[in-house]
GROMACS .gro file of C-alpha atoms in nm:
model
  249
    1TRP     CA    1   1.208  -0.192  -2.678
    2ALA     CA    2   1.583  -0.220  -2.619
    3ALA     CA    3   1.653  -0.348  -2.971
    4ARG     CA    4   1.435  -0.090  -3.146
    5LEU     CA    5   1.568   0.207  -2.947
    6ALA     CA    6   1.932   0.106  -2.922
    7ASP     CA    7   2.069   0.386  -3.144
    8HIS     CA    8   1.999   0.663  -2.886
    9ASP     CA    9   2.030   0.686  -2.508
   10ARG     CA   10   1.721   0.900  -2.452
   11TRP     CA   11   1.385   0.908  -2.625
   12ILE     CA   12   1.054   1.094  -2.606
   13MET     CA   13   0.734   0.908  -2.684
   14VAL     CA   14   0.463   1.118  -2.855
   15SER     CA   15   0.165   0.911  -2.955
   16ASN     CA   16  -0.210   0.899  -3.008
   17LEU     CA   17  -0.250   0.555  -2.856
   18PRO     CA   18  -0.530   0.316  -2.952
   19TYR     CA   19  -0.765   0.334  -2.657
   20ASN     CA   20  -0.795  -0.042  -2.613
   21VAL     CA   21  -0.419  -0.089  -2.561
   22ALA     CA   22  -0.315   0.246  -2.414
   23THR     CA   23  -0.272   0.129  -2.056
   24PRO     CA   24  -0.054  -0.178  -2.124
   25VAL     CA   25   0.158   0.016  -2.374
   26VAL     CA   26   0.234   0.295  -2.125
   27VAL     CA   27   0.297   0.057  -1.836
   28ARG     CA   28   0.516  -0.172  -2.046
   29ALA     CA   29   0.724   0.125  -2.166
   30LEU     CA   30   0.770   0.247  -1.809
   31GLU     CA   31   0.875  -0.097  -1.691
   32THR     CA   32   1.104  -0.206  -1.974
   33ALA     CA   33   1.216   0.102  -2.170
   34PRO     CA   34   1.417   0.326  -1.936
   35MET     CA   35   1.559   0.508  -2.238
   36ILE     CA   36   1.216   0.673  -2.283
   37ASP     CA   37   1.233   0.948  -2.023
   38ARG     CA   38   0.940   1.164  -2.136
   39PHE     CA   39   0.597   1.083  -2.276
   40LEU     CA   40   0.313   1.282  -2.427
   41VAL     CA   41   0.027   1.047  -2.509
   42MET     CA   42  -0.337   1.088  -2.604
   43VAL     CA   43  -0.566   0.842  -2.432
   44GLN     CA   44  -0.928   0.810  -2.332
   45ARG     CA   45  -1.001   1.075  -2.071
   46GLU     CA   46  -1.089   0.828  -1.796
   47VAL     CA   47  -0.762   0.642  -1.857
   48GLY     CA   48  -0.565   0.966  -1.845
   49GLU     CA   49  -0.725   1.059  -1.514
   50ARG     CA   50  -0.630   0.720  -1.369
   51LEU     CA   51  -0.270   0.755  -1.489
   52ALA     CA   52  -0.231   1.088  -1.310
   53ALA     CA   53  -0.465   1.039  -1.012
   54VAL     CA   54  -0.362   1.121  -0.655
   55PRO     CA   55  -0.469   0.950  -0.330
   56GLY     CA   56  -0.821   1.015  -0.210
   57THR     CA   57  -0.971   1.067  -0.555
   58LYS     CA   58  -1.217   0.844  -0.736
   59ALA     CA   59  -0.976   0.778  -1.024
   60TYR     CA   60  -0.689   0.670  -0.795
   61GLY     CA   61  -0.610   0.302  -0.821
   62ALA     CA   62  -0.343   0.037  -0.869
   63LEU     CA   63  -0.249   0.187  -1.207
   64SER     CA   64  -0.195   0.530  -1.048
   65VAL     CA   65   0.041   0.384  -0.785
   66LYS     CA   66   0.247   0.195  -1.041
   67VAL     CA   67   0.280   0.498  -1.268
   68ALA     CA   68   0.381   0.716  -0.971
   69TYR     CA   69   0.663   0.471  -0.893
   70TYR     CA   70   0.815   0.528  -1.236
   71ALA     CA   71   0.713   0.881  -1.337
   72GLN     CA   72   0.537   1.207  -1.263
   73ALA     CA   73   0.213   1.205  -1.461
   74ASP     CA   74  -0.007   1.506  -1.536
   75VAL     CA   75  -0.313   1.562  -1.751
   76VAL     CA   76  -0.213   1.863  -1.957
   77GLY     CA   77  -0.516   1.894  -2.184
   78THR     CA   78  -0.847   1.746  -2.292
   79VAL     CA   79  -0.967   1.686  -2.646
   80PRO     CA   80  -1.341   1.681  -2.735
   81PRO     CA   81  -1.490   1.421  -2.972
   82ALA     CA   82  -1.572   1.695  -3.227
   83VAL     CA   83  -1.210   1.713  -3.350
   84PHE     CA   84  -1.211   1.350  -3.468
   85VAL     CA   85  -1.363   1.195  -3.780
   86PRO     CA   86  -1.555   0.986  -3.710
   87LYS     CA   87  -1.645   1.120  -3.366
   88PRO     CA   88  -1.573   0.884  -3.077
   89LYS     CA   89  -1.821   0.850  -2.795
   90VAL     CA   90  -1.567   0.956  -2.531
   91ASP     CA   91  -1.348   1.254  -2.451
   92SER     CA   92  -0.971   1.225  -2.483
   93ALA     CA   93  -0.688   1.353  -2.266
   94LEU     CA   94  -0.326   1.448  -2.324
   95VAL     CA   95  -0.106   1.302  -2.051
   96ARG     CA   96   0.254   1.404  -1.989
   97LEU     CA   97   0.483   1.165  -1.804
   98ARG     CA   98   0.833   1.252  -1.686
   99ARG     CA   99   1.033   0.952  -1.572
  100HIS     CA  100   1.200   0.968  -1.231
  101GLU     CA  101   1.578   0.932  -1.246
  102VAL     CA  102   1.540   0.696  -0.950
  103PRO     CA  103   1.213   0.576  -0.798
  104PRO     CA  104   1.092   0.808  -0.521
  105VAL     CA  105   1.064   0.514  -0.281
  106SER     CA  106   1.305   0.230  -0.208
  107VAL     CA  107   1.172  -0.126  -0.188
  108THR     CA  108   1.358  -0.455  -0.202
  109ASP     CA  109   1.105  -0.612  -0.439
  110PRO     CA  110   0.896  -0.380  -0.661
  111ASP     CA  111   0.692  -0.677  -0.787
  112ARG     CA  112   0.584  -0.751  -0.431
  113LEU     CA  113   0.493  -0.386  -0.381
  114PHE     CA  114   0.267  -0.395  -0.686
  115ALA     CA  115   0.114  -0.727  -0.577
  116LEU     CA  116   0.010  -0.570  -0.246
  117VAL     CA  117  -0.129  -0.269  -0.429
  118ARG     CA  118  -0.335  -0.487  -0.662
  119ALA     CA  119  -0.469  -0.686  -0.369
  120GLY     CA  120  -0.562  -0.371  -0.183
  121PHE     CA  121  -0.750  -0.220  -0.476
  122ALA     CA  122  -0.917  -0.546  -0.578
  123THR     CA  123  -1.173  -0.476  -0.307
  124ARG     CA  124  -1.115  -0.104  -0.268
  125ARG     CA  125  -1.412  -0.042  -0.040
  126LYS     CA  126  -1.284  -0.288   0.219
  127MET     CA  127  -1.055  -0.186   0.503
  128LEU     CA  128  -0.694  -0.283   0.446
  129ARG     CA  129  -0.715  -0.527   0.736
  130ARG     CA  130  -0.959  -0.736   0.536
  131ALA     CA  131  -0.835  -0.659   0.185
  132LEU     CA  132  -0.472  -0.751   0.263
  133GLY     CA  133  -0.532  -1.013   0.528
  134PRO     CA  134  -0.483  -1.308   0.289
  135GLU     CA  135  -0.163  -1.149   0.148
  136LEU     CA  136  -0.002  -1.058   0.480
  137GLY     CA  137  -0.113  -1.361   0.679
  138GLU     CA  138  -0.099  -1.393   1.058
  139GLY     CA  139   0.158  -1.116   1.093
  140ALA     CA  140  -0.068  -0.855   0.932
  141ASP     CA  141  -0.126  -0.651   1.248
  142ALA     CA  142   0.247  -0.632   1.323
  143ILE     CA  143   0.322  -0.529   0.964
  144PHE     CA  144   0.060  -0.253   0.969
  145ARG     CA  145   0.194  -0.131   1.302
  146GLY     CA  146   0.557  -0.140   1.188
  147ALA     CA  147   0.475   0.049   0.868
  148GLY     CA  148   0.268   0.309   1.049
  149ILE     CA  149  -0.043   0.222   0.847
  150ASP     CA  150  -0.392   0.233   0.995
  151PRO     CA  151  -0.542  -0.112   0.919
  152SER     CA  152  -0.889   0.043   0.907
  153ALA     CA  153  -0.786   0.269   0.618
  154ARG     CA  154  -0.878   0.190   0.257
  155ALA     CA  155  -0.645   0.139  -0.037
  156GLU     CA  156  -0.747   0.463  -0.207
  157THR     CA  157  -0.613   0.671   0.084
  158LEU     CA  158  -0.255   0.537   0.082
  159THR     CA  159   0.025   0.724  -0.092
  160LEU     CA  160   0.302   0.553  -0.286
  161ALA     CA  161   0.533   0.608   0.013
  162GLN     CA  162   0.286   0.433   0.245
  163TRP     CA  163   0.248   0.137   0.009
  164ALA     CA  164   0.628   0.116  -0.006
  165ALA     CA  165   0.650   0.125   0.375
  166LEU     CA  166   0.404  -0.163   0.392
  167ALA     CA  167   0.598  -0.372   0.138
  168HIS     CA  168   0.933  -0.293   0.301
  169THR     CA  169   0.807  -0.381   0.649
  170GLU     CA  170   0.662  -0.710   0.526
  171SER     CA  171   0.990  -0.813   0.363
  172THR     CA  172   1.237  -0.687   0.627
  173GLY     CA  173   1.041  -0.661   0.950
  174SER     CA  174   1.126  -0.293   0.993
  175ALA     CA  175   1.002   0.037   0.856
  176PRO     CA  176   1.204   0.193   0.572
  177ALA     CA  177   1.433   0.492   0.606
  178ILE     CA  178   1.286   0.820   0.486
  179ARG     CA  179   1.472   1.019   0.220
  180ILE     CA  180   1.418   1.394   0.229
  181ASP     CA  181   1.534   1.617  -0.054
  182ALA     CA  182   1.658   1.959   0.062
  183PHE     CA  183   1.711   2.283  -0.126
  184ALA     CA  184   2.065   2.415  -0.163
  185LYS     CA  185   1.980   2.757  -0.017
  186LEU     CA  186   1.769   2.889   0.266
  187THR     CA  187   1.626   3.242   0.252
  188LEU     CA  188   1.608   3.380   0.604
  189SER     CA  189   1.478   3.734   0.555
  190LEU     CA  190   1.310   3.948   0.292
  191HIS     CA  191   1.208   4.314   0.300
  192VAL     CA  192   1.122   4.603   0.066
  193THR     CA  193   1.401   4.858   0.027
  194GLY     CA  194   1.238   5.099  -0.215
  195ARG     CA  195   0.998   5.157  -0.500
  196ARG     CA  196   1.117   5.203  -0.857
  197ALA     CA  197   0.982   5.446  -1.114
  198ASP     CA  198   0.814   5.162  -1.304
  199GLY     CA  199   0.605   5.074  -0.999
  200TYR     CA  200   0.796   4.759  -0.902
  201HIS     CA  201   0.967   4.726  -0.564
  202ASP     CA  202   1.331   4.660  -0.484
  203LEU     CA  203   1.375   4.371  -0.245
  204ASP     CA  204   1.663   4.277  -0.021
  205MET     CA  205   1.717   3.930   0.118
  206LEU     CA  206   1.967   3.736   0.321
  207VAL     CA  207   2.041   3.393   0.175
  208VAL     CA  208   2.242   3.139   0.371
  209PRO     CA  209   2.377   2.841   0.173
  210VAL     CA  210   2.320   2.501   0.330
  211SER     CA  211   2.616   2.264   0.304
  212ALA     CA  212   2.596   1.890   0.357
  213SER     CA  213   2.921   1.903   0.556
  214VAL     CA  214   2.773   2.143   0.814
  215GLY     CA  215   2.606   1.986   1.113
  216LEU     CA  216   2.309   2.209   1.192
  217TRP     CA  217   2.169   2.558   1.153
  218VAL     CA  218   2.010   2.706   1.467
  219ILE     CA  219   1.832   3.042   1.444
  220GLU     CA  220   1.830   3.221   1.779
  221LEU     CA  221   1.529   3.454   1.781
  222ASN     CA  222   1.533   3.535   2.151
  223CYS     CA  223   1.834   3.765   2.130
  224LEU     CA  224   1.919   4.091   1.958
  225PRO     CA  225   2.072   4.105   1.709
  226ARG     CA  226   1.915   3.782   1.590
  227ARG     CA  227   2.177   3.521   1.521
  228VAL     CA  228   2.239   3.208   1.314
  229VAL     CA  229   2.457   2.954   1.490
  230THR     CA  230   2.627   2.669   1.304
  231THR     CA  231   2.705   2.357   1.508
  232ASN     CA  232   2.886   2.038   1.425
  233SER     CA  233   2.742   1.690   1.473
  234SER     CA  234   2.836   1.691   1.843
  235GLY     CA  235   2.654   2.017   1.909
  236ALA     CA  236   2.959   2.240   1.947
  237ARG     CA  237   2.936   2.588   1.793
  238VAL     CA  238   3.166   2.629   1.495
  239ALA     CA  239   3.040   2.963   1.357
  240GLU     CA  240   2.805   3.246   1.438
  241ARG     CA  241   2.654   3.520   1.226
  242ASP     CA  242   2.415   3.804   1.305
  243LEU     CA  243   2.099   3.851   1.104
  244LEU     CA  244   2.019   4.198   0.978
  245ASP     CA  245   1.770   4.344   1.223
  246GLY     CA  246   1.459   4.522   1.095
  247GLY     CA  247   1.231   4.461   0.799
  248ALA     CA  248   0.994   4.170   0.754
  249GLU     CA  249   1.151   3.843   0.861
   0.00000   0.00000   0.00000
């Protein structure tokens, strides 16, 4: 991939993939061609559903977990056999994949993560205690406990983050840190101020920007006027501001 795509930094793959090689082609591109950051591929419908499946669904499996590590996958359309000549015996699906800039979970060894996933789904109807027992060995119970995973659960119920917690705990002995993405603004109130001639309503809102350098926002609702208090990391108040009273909050 690197040699063939060296003349540009970013690529989009648009392809009607041969059904018998669609899965390895997509997975190989995700693993080894980071310059391809978007995909739109036509595959057999069942394959498309597995690429984009979420936990708890019949289509969810080891392939779904691996794809979720690299990209956001969505089935964006289905194609009936009638549009092909000759007609295939299966329906087709259009799948869009958008590569993550960085994986949504952090693990020390992605290959080990995927090995655990494969082992878990190899006998997907078994509880994880039995399915992963040979992989995790005598310390299995401690690893499940440290990762916060119910050993009586089944592979199809675990999210990517839970699989990553399991792999991280096995390799380090401790649960991973959790990364939470936050919005840059927080809307604290919203109310209708009037109705326009075209039938739409005018809205008023109070938006408070959230800064990474600020310690904490505390909304005091037990006083009038209602107040937002900013504290530093030690809990000391560094700023106060009244909320507009009235309207729907």
